[in-house]
mmCIF file of C-alpha atoms and ligand atoms in Angstrom:
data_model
loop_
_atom_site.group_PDB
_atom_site.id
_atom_site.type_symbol
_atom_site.label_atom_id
_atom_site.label_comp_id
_atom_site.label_asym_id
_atom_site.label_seq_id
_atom_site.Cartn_x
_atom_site.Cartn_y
_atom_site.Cartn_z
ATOM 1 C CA UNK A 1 101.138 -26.228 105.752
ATOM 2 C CA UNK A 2 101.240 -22.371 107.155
ATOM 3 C CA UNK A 3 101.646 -22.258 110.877
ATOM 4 C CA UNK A 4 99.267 -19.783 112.438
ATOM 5 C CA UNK A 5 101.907 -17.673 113.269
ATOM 6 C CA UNK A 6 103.336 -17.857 109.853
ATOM 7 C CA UNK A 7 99.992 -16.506 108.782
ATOM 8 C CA UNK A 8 100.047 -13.719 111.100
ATOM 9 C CA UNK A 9 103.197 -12.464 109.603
ATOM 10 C CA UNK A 10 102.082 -12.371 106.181
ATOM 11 C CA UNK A 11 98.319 -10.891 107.341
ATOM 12 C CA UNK A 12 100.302 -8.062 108.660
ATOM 13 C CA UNK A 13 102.363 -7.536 105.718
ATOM 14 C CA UNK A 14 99.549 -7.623 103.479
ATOM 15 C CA UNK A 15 98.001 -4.462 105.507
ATOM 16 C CA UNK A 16 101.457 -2.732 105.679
ATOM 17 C CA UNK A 17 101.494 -0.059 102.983
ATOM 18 C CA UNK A 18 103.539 -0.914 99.671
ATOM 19 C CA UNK A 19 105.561 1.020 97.114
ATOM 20 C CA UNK A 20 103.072 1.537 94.676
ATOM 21 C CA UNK A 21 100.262 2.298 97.064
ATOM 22 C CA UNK A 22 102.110 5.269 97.974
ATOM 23 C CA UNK A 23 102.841 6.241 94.291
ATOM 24 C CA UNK A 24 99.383 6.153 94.026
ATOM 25 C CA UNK A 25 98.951 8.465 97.199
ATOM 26 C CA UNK A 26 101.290 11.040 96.406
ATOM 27 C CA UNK A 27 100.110 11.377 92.679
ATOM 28 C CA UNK A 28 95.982 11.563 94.066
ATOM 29 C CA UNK A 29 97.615 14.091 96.574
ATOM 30 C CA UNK A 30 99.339 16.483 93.850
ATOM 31 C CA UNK A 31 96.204 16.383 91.165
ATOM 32 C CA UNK A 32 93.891 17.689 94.386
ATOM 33 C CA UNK A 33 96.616 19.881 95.585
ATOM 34 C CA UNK A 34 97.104 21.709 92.262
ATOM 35 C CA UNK A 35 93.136 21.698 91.797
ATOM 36 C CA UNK A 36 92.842 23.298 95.347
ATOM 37 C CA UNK A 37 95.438 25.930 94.560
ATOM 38 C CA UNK A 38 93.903 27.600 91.972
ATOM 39 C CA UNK A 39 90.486 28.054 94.524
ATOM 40 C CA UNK A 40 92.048 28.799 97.729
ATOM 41 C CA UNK A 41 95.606 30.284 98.884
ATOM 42 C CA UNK A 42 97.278 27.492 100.253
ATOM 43 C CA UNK A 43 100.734 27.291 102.537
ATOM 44 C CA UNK A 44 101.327 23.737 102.398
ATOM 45 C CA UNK A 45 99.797 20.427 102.425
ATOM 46 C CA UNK A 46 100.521 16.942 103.958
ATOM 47 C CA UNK A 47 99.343 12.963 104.214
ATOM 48 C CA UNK A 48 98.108 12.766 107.408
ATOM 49 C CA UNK A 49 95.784 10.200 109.767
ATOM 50 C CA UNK A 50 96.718 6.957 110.002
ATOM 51 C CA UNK A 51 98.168 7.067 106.542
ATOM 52 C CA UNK A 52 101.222 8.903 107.484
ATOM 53 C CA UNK A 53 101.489 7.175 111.210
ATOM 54 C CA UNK A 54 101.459 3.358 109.393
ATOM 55 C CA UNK A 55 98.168 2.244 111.036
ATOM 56 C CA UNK A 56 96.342 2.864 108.174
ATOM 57 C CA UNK A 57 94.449 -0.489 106.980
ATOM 58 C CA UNK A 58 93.376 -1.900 103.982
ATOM 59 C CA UNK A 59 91.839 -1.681 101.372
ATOM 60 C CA UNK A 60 93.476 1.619 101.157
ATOM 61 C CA UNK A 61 90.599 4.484 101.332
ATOM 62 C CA UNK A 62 89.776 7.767 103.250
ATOM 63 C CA UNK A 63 93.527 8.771 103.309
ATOM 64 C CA UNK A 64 93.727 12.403 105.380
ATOM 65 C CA UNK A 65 95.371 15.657 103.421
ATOM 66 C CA UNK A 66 95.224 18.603 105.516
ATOM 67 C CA UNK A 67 95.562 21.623 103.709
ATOM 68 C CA UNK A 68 97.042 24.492 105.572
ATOM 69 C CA UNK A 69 95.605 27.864 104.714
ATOM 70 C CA UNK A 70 97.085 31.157 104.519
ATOM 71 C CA UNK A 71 96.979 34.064 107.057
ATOM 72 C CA UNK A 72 95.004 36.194 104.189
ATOM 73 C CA UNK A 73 92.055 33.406 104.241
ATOM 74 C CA UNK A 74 91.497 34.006 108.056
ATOM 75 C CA UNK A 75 88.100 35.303 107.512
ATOM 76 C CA UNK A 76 87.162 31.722 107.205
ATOM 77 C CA UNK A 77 88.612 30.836 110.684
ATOM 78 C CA UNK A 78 86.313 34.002 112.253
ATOM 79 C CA UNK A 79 83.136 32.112 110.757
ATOM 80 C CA UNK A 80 80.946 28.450 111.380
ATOM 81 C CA UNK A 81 83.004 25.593 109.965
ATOM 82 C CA UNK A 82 79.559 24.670 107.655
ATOM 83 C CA UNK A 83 81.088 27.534 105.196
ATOM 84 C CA UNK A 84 84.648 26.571 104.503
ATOM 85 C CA UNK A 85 83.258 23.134 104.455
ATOM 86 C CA UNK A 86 80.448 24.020 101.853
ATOM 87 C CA UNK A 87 82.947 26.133 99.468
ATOM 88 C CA UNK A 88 85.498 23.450 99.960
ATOM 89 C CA UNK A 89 82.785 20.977 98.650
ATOM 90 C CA UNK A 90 81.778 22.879 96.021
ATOM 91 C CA UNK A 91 85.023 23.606 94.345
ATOM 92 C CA UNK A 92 85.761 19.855 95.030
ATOM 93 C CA UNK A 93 82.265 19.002 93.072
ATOM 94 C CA UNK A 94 82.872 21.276 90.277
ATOM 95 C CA UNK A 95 86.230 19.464 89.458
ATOM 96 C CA UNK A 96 85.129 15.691 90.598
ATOM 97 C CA UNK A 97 81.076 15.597 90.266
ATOM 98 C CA UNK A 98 78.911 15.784 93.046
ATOM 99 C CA UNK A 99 78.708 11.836 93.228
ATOM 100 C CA UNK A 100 82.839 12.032 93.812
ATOM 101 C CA UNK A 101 82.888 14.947 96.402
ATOM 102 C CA UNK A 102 80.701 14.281 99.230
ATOM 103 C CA UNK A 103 81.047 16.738 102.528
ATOM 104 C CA UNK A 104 81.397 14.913 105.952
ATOM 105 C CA UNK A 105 81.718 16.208 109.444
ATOM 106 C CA UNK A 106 85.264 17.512 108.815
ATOM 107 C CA UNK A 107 86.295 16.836 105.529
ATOM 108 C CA UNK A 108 85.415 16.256 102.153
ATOM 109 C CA UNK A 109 85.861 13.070 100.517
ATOM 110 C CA UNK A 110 87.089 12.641 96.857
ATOM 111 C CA UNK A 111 86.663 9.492 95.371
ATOM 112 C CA UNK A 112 88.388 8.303 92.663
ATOM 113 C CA UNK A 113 86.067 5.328 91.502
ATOM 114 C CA UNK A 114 88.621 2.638 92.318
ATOM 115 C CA UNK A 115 86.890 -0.719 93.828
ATOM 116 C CA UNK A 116 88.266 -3.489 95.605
ATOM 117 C CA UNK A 117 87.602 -6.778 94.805
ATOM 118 C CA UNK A 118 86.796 -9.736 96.598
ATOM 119 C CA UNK A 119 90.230 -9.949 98.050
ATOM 120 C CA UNK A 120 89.906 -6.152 98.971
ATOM 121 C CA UNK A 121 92.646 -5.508 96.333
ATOM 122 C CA UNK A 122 92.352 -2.366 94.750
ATOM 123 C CA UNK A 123 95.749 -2.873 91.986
ATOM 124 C CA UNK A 124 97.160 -0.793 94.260
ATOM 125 C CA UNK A 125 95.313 1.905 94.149
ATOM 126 C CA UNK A 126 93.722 4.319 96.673
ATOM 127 C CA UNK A 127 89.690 4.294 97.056
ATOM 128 C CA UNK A 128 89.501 8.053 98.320
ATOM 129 C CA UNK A 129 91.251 10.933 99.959
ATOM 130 C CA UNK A 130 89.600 12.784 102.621
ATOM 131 C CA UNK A 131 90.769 16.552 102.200
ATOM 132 C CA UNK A 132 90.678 18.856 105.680
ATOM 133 C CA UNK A 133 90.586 22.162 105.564
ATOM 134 C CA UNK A 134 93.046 22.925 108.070
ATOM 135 C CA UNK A 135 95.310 26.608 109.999
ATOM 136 C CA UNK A 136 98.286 26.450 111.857
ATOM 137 C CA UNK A 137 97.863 27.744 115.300
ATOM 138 C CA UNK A 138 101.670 27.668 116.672
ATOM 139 C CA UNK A 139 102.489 23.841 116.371
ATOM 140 C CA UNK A 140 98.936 22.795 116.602
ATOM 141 C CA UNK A 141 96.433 22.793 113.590
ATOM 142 C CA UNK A 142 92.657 24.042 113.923
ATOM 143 C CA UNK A 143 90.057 21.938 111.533
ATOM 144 C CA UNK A 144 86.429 22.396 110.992
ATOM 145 C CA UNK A 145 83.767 20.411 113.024
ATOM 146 C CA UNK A 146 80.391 20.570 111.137
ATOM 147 C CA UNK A 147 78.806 18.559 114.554
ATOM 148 C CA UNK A 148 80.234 20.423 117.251
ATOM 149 C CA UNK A 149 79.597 23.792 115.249
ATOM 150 C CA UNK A 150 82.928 24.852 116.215
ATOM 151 C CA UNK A 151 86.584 24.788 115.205
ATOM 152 C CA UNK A 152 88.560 22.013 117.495
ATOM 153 C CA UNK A 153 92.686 21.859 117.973
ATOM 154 C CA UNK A 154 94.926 18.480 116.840
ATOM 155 C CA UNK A 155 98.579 18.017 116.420
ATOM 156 C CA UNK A 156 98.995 15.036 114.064
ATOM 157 C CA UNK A 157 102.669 15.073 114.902
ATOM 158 C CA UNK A 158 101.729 13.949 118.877
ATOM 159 C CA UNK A 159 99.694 11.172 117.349
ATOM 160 C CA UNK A 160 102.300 10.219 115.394
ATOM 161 C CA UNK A 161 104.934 10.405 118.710
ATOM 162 C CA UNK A 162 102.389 7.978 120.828
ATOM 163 C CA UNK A 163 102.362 5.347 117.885
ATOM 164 C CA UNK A 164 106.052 5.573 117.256
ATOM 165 C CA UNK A 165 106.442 4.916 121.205
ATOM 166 C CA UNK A 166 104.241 2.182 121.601
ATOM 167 C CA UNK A 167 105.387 0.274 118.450
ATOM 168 C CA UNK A 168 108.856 0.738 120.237
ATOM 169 C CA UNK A 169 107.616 -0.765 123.773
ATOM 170 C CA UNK A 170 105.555 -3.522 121.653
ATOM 171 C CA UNK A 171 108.724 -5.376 119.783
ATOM 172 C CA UNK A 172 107.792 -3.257 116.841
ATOM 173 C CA UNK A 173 104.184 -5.337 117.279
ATOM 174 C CA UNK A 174 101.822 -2.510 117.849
ATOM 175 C CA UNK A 175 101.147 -0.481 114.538
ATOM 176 C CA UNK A 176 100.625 -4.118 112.867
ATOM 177 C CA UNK A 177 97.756 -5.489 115.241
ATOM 178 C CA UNK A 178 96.256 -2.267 114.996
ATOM 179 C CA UNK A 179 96.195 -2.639 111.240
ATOM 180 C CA UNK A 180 94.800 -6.107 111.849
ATOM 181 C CA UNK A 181 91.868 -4.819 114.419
ATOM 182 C CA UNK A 182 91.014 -2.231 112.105
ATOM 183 C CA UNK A 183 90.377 -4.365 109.600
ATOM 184 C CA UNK A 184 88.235 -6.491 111.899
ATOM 185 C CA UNK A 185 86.343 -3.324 112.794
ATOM 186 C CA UNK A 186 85.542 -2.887 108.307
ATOM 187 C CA UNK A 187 85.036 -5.799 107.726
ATOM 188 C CA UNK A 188 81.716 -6.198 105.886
ATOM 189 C CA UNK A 189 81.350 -9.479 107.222
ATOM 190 C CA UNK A 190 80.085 -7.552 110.401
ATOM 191 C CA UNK A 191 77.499 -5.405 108.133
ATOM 192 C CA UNK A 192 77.850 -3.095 110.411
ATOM 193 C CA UNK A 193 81.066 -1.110 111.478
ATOM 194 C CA UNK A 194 81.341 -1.959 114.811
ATOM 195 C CA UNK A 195 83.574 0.872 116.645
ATOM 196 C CA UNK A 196 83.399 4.342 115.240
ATOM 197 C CA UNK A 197 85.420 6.435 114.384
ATOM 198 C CA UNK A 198 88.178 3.698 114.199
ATOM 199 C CA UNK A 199 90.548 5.805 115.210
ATOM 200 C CA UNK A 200 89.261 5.147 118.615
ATOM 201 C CA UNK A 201 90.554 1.559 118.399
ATOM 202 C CA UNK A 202 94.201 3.233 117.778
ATOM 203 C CA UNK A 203 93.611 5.225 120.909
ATOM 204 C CA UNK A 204 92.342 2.309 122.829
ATOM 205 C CA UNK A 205 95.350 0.217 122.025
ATOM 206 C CA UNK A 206 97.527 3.047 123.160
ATOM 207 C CA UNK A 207 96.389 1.794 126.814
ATOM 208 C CA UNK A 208 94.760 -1.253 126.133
ATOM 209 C CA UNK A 209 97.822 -3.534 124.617
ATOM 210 C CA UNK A 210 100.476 -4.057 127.550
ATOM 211 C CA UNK A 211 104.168 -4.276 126.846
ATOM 212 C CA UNK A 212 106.214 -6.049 126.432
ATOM 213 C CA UNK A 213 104.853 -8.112 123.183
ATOM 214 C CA UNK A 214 104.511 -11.769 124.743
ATOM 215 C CA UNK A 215 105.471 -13.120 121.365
ATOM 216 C CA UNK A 216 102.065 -14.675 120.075
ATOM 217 C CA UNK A 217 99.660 -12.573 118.035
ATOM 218 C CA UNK A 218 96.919 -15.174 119.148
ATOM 219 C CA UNK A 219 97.752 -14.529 122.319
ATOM 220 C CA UNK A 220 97.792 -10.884 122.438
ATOM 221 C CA UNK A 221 94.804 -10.468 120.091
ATOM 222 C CA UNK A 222 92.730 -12.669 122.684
ATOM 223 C CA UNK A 223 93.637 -10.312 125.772
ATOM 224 C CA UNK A 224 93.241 -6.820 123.392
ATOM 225 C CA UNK A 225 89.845 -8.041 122.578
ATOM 226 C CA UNK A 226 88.557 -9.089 125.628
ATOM 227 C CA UNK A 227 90.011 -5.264 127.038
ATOM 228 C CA UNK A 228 88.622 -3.286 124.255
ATOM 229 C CA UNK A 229 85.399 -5.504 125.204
ATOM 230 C CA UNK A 230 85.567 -4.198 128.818
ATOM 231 C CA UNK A 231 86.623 -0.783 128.178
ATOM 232 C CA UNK A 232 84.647 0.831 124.938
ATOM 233 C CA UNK A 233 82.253 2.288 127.113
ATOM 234 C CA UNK A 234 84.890 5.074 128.956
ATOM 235 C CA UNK A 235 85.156 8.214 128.055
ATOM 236 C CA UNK A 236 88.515 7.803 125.761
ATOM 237 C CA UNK A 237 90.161 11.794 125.675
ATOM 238 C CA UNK A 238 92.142 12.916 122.264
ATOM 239 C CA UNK A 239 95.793 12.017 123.222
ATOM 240 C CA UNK A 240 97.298 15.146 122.515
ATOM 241 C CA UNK A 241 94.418 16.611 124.707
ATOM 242 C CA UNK A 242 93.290 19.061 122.692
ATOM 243 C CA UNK A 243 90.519 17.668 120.787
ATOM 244 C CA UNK A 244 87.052 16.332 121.857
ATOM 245 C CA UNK A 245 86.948 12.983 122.963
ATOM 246 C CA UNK A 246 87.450 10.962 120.498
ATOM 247 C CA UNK A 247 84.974 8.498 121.982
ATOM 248 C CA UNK A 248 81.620 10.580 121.349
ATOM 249 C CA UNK A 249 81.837 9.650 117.770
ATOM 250 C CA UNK A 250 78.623 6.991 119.687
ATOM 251 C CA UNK A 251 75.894 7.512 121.336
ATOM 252 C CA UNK A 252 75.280 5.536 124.345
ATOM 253 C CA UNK A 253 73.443 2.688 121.999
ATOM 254 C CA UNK A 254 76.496 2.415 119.709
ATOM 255 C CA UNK A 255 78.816 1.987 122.538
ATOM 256 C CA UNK A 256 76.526 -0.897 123.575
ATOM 257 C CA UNK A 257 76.057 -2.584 120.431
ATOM 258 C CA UNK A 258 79.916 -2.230 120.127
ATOM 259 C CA UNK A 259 80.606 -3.939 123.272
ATOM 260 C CA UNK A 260 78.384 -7.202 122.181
ATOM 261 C CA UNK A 261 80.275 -7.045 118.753
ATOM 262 C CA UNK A 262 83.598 -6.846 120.291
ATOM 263 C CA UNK A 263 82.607 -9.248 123.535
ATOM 264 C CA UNK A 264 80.984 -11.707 120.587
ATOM 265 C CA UNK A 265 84.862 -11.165 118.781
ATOM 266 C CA UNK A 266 86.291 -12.341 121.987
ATOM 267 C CA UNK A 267 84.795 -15.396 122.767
ATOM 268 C CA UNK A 268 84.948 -16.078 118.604
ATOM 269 C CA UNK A 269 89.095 -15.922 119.306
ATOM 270 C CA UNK A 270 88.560 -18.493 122.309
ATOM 271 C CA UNK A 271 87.146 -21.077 120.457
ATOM 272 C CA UNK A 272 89.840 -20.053 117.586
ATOM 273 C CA UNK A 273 92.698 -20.821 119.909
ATOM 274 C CA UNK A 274 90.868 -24.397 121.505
ATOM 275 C CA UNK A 275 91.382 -25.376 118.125
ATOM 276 C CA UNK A 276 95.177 -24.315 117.602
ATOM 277 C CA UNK A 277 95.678 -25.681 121.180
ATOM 278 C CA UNK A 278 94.774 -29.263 119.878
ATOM 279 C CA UNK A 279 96.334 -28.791 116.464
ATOM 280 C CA UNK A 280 93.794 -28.229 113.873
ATOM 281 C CA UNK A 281 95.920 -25.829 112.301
ATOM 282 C CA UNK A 282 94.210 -26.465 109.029
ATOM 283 C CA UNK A 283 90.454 -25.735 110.962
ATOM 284 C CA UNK A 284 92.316 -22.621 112.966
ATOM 285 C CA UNK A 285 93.657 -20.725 109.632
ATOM 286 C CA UNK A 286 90.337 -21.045 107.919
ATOM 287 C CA UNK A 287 88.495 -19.329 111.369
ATOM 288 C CA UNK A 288 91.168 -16.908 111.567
ATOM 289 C CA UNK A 289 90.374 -15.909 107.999
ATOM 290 C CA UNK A 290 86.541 -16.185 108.962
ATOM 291 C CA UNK A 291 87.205 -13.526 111.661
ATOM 292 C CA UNK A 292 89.255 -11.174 109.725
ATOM 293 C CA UNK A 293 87.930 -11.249 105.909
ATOM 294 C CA UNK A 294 89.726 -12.065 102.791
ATOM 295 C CA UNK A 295 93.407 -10.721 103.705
ATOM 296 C CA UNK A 296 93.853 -13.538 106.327
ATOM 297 C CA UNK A 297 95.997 -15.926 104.594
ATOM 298 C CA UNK A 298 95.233 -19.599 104.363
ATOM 299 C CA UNK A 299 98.684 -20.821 102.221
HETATM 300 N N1 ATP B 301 88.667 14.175 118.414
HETATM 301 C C1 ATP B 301 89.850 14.477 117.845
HETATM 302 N N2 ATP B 301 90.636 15.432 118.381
HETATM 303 C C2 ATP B 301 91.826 15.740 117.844
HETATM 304 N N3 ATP B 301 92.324 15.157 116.743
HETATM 305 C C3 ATP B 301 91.609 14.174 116.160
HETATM 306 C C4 ATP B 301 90.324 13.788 116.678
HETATM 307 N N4 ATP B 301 89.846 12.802 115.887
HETATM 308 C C5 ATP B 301 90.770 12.586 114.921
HETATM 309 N N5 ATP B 301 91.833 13.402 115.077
HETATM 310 C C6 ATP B 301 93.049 13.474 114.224
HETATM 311 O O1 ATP B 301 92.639 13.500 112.881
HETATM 312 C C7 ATP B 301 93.201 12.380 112.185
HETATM 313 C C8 ATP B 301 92.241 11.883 111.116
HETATM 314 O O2 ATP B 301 91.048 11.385 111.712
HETATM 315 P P1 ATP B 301 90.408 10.026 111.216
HETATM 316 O O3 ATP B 301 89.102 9.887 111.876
HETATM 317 O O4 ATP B 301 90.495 9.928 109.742
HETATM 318 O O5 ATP B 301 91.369 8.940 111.898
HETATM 319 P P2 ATP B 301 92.524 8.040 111.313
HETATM 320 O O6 ATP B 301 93.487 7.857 112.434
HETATM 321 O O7 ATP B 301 93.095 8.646 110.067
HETATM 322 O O8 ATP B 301 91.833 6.662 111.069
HETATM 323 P P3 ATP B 301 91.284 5.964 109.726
HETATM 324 O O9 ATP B 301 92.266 4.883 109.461
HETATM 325 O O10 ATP B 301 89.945 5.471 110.083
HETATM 326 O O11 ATP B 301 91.270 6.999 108.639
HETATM 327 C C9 ATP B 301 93.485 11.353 113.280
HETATM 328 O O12 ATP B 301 94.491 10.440 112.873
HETATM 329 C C10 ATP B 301 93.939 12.257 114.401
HETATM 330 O O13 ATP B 301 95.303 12.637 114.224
HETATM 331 MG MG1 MG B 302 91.748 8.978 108.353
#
């Protein structure tokens, strides 16, 4: 039978991005790029988010493109971020349909109609792309922020440096358990999505997983949980400290509600590990999979 650990190894493969996903990303990427060209004069575009830094999860959806504008589209910069939003939206409706293109706080999202199944497969395919209207400012970028009614600052590339260093301190450990929270955090077994945006849990586990890896992702998992349990209520800054905080994507309720959800999670992995601790490996594989969703292997 799979040890637990054993099934940890392939759970974190299984969210590690493949080959063919990334075909799939980089041909999605080129169809919207050459669409985007012909509406709006662009100096370059990149995969971004936790796409490009590896903690992306699965199944495979939301994956960031910032678009980089030209100087000669500037007037854009001197206005509210509602209107490059809006004609970004529009020109994204006209070539996807309105029920494809739908505007969010800083991006709009294309979706491409691909579902995953039960097993939150998707053949390899990505769900959506979220495209971000984006200028360079020096080695910074400025993107639109439809809720703050302003323009905010982020570097990508620093949030890429603070994962590559912590996956170095963590035994090359890190990126993979916070593919594995993640998917926690969307799974629908919750019906609700517990932290928000999760790219606070990636921040959070910048501080909140301590090297060196101790060598058992039961282990580790059990003390992240119970931190992220005591700790979602700070005020968590952007890491590159430029950005707003990346914890007022909730409202004092939601920060509450998260903490029973993730406080609930940690007791949930207590009772997971009485069970490996008297060797009901068989009983612990099928709770582990209970607690993560469908990607949690059980042979
Ligand atoms: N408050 C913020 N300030 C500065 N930069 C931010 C802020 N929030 C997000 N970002 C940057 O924008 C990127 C995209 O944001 P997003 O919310 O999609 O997170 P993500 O890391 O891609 O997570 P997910 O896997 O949920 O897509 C982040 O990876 C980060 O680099
Ligand atoms: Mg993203």
């Amino acid at each position: 039978m799979l040890s637990v650990d054993d099934a940890f190894r392939k759970f974190r493969s299984r969210l590690e991005l493949n080959d063919k996903e990334q075909a799939n990303a980089s041909a999605r990427q080129k169809d919207v790029r050459e669409y985007i060209e012909t509406k709006f004069k662009i100096d370059r575009s990149f995969l971004t988010g936790s796409y490009a830094r590896w903690t992306k999860t699965k199944p495979l959806k939301d994956v960031d493109i910032f678009f980089v504008l030209k100087a000669s589209e500037s007037h854009y910069r001197d206005k509210k971020p509602t209107v490059i939003l809006d004609d970004f939206h529009s020109a994204l409706v006209d070539q996807y349909g309105s029920d494809k293109a739908r505007r969010q706080n800083r991006s709009i999202n294309v979706d491409f109609g691909v579902r995953a199944d039960q097993d939150d497969n998707t053949d390899y395919r990505v769900i959506s792309l979220d495209v971000v209207p984006a200028f360079a400012i020096g080695d910074d970028f400025e993107i639109p922020d439809d809720a703050l009614g302003r323009w905010i600052k982020t570097n990508p590339q620093t949030h890429a440096a603070k994962a590559v260093e912590a996956q170095r301190a963590f035994a090359n450990e890190w990126k993979g358990l916070v593919r594995m929270i993640k998917y926690w955090n969307n799974n629908a077994r919750h019906g609700e999505k517990p932290v928000k945006p999760s790219f606070l849990l990636e921040v959070m586990c910048l501080q909140c997983l301590h090297a060196p890896w101790g060598g058992s992702f039961e282990r580790e998992l059990q003390g992240l949980f119970s931190t992220l349990a005591d700790r979602i209520q700070e005020t968590w800054a952007d890491p590159a400290g430029l950005g707003p905080p990346i914890s007022d994507g909730m409202d004092a309720q939601r920060k509450a509600r998260a903490q029973q959800l993730l406080r609930q999670a940690s007791r949930d992995i207590d009772a997971i590990l009485n069970l490996s601790r008297r060797g009901q490996n068989g009983d612990a594989l099928r709770a582990w999979r209970a607690f993560f969703g469908p990607k949690f292997p059980l042979s």
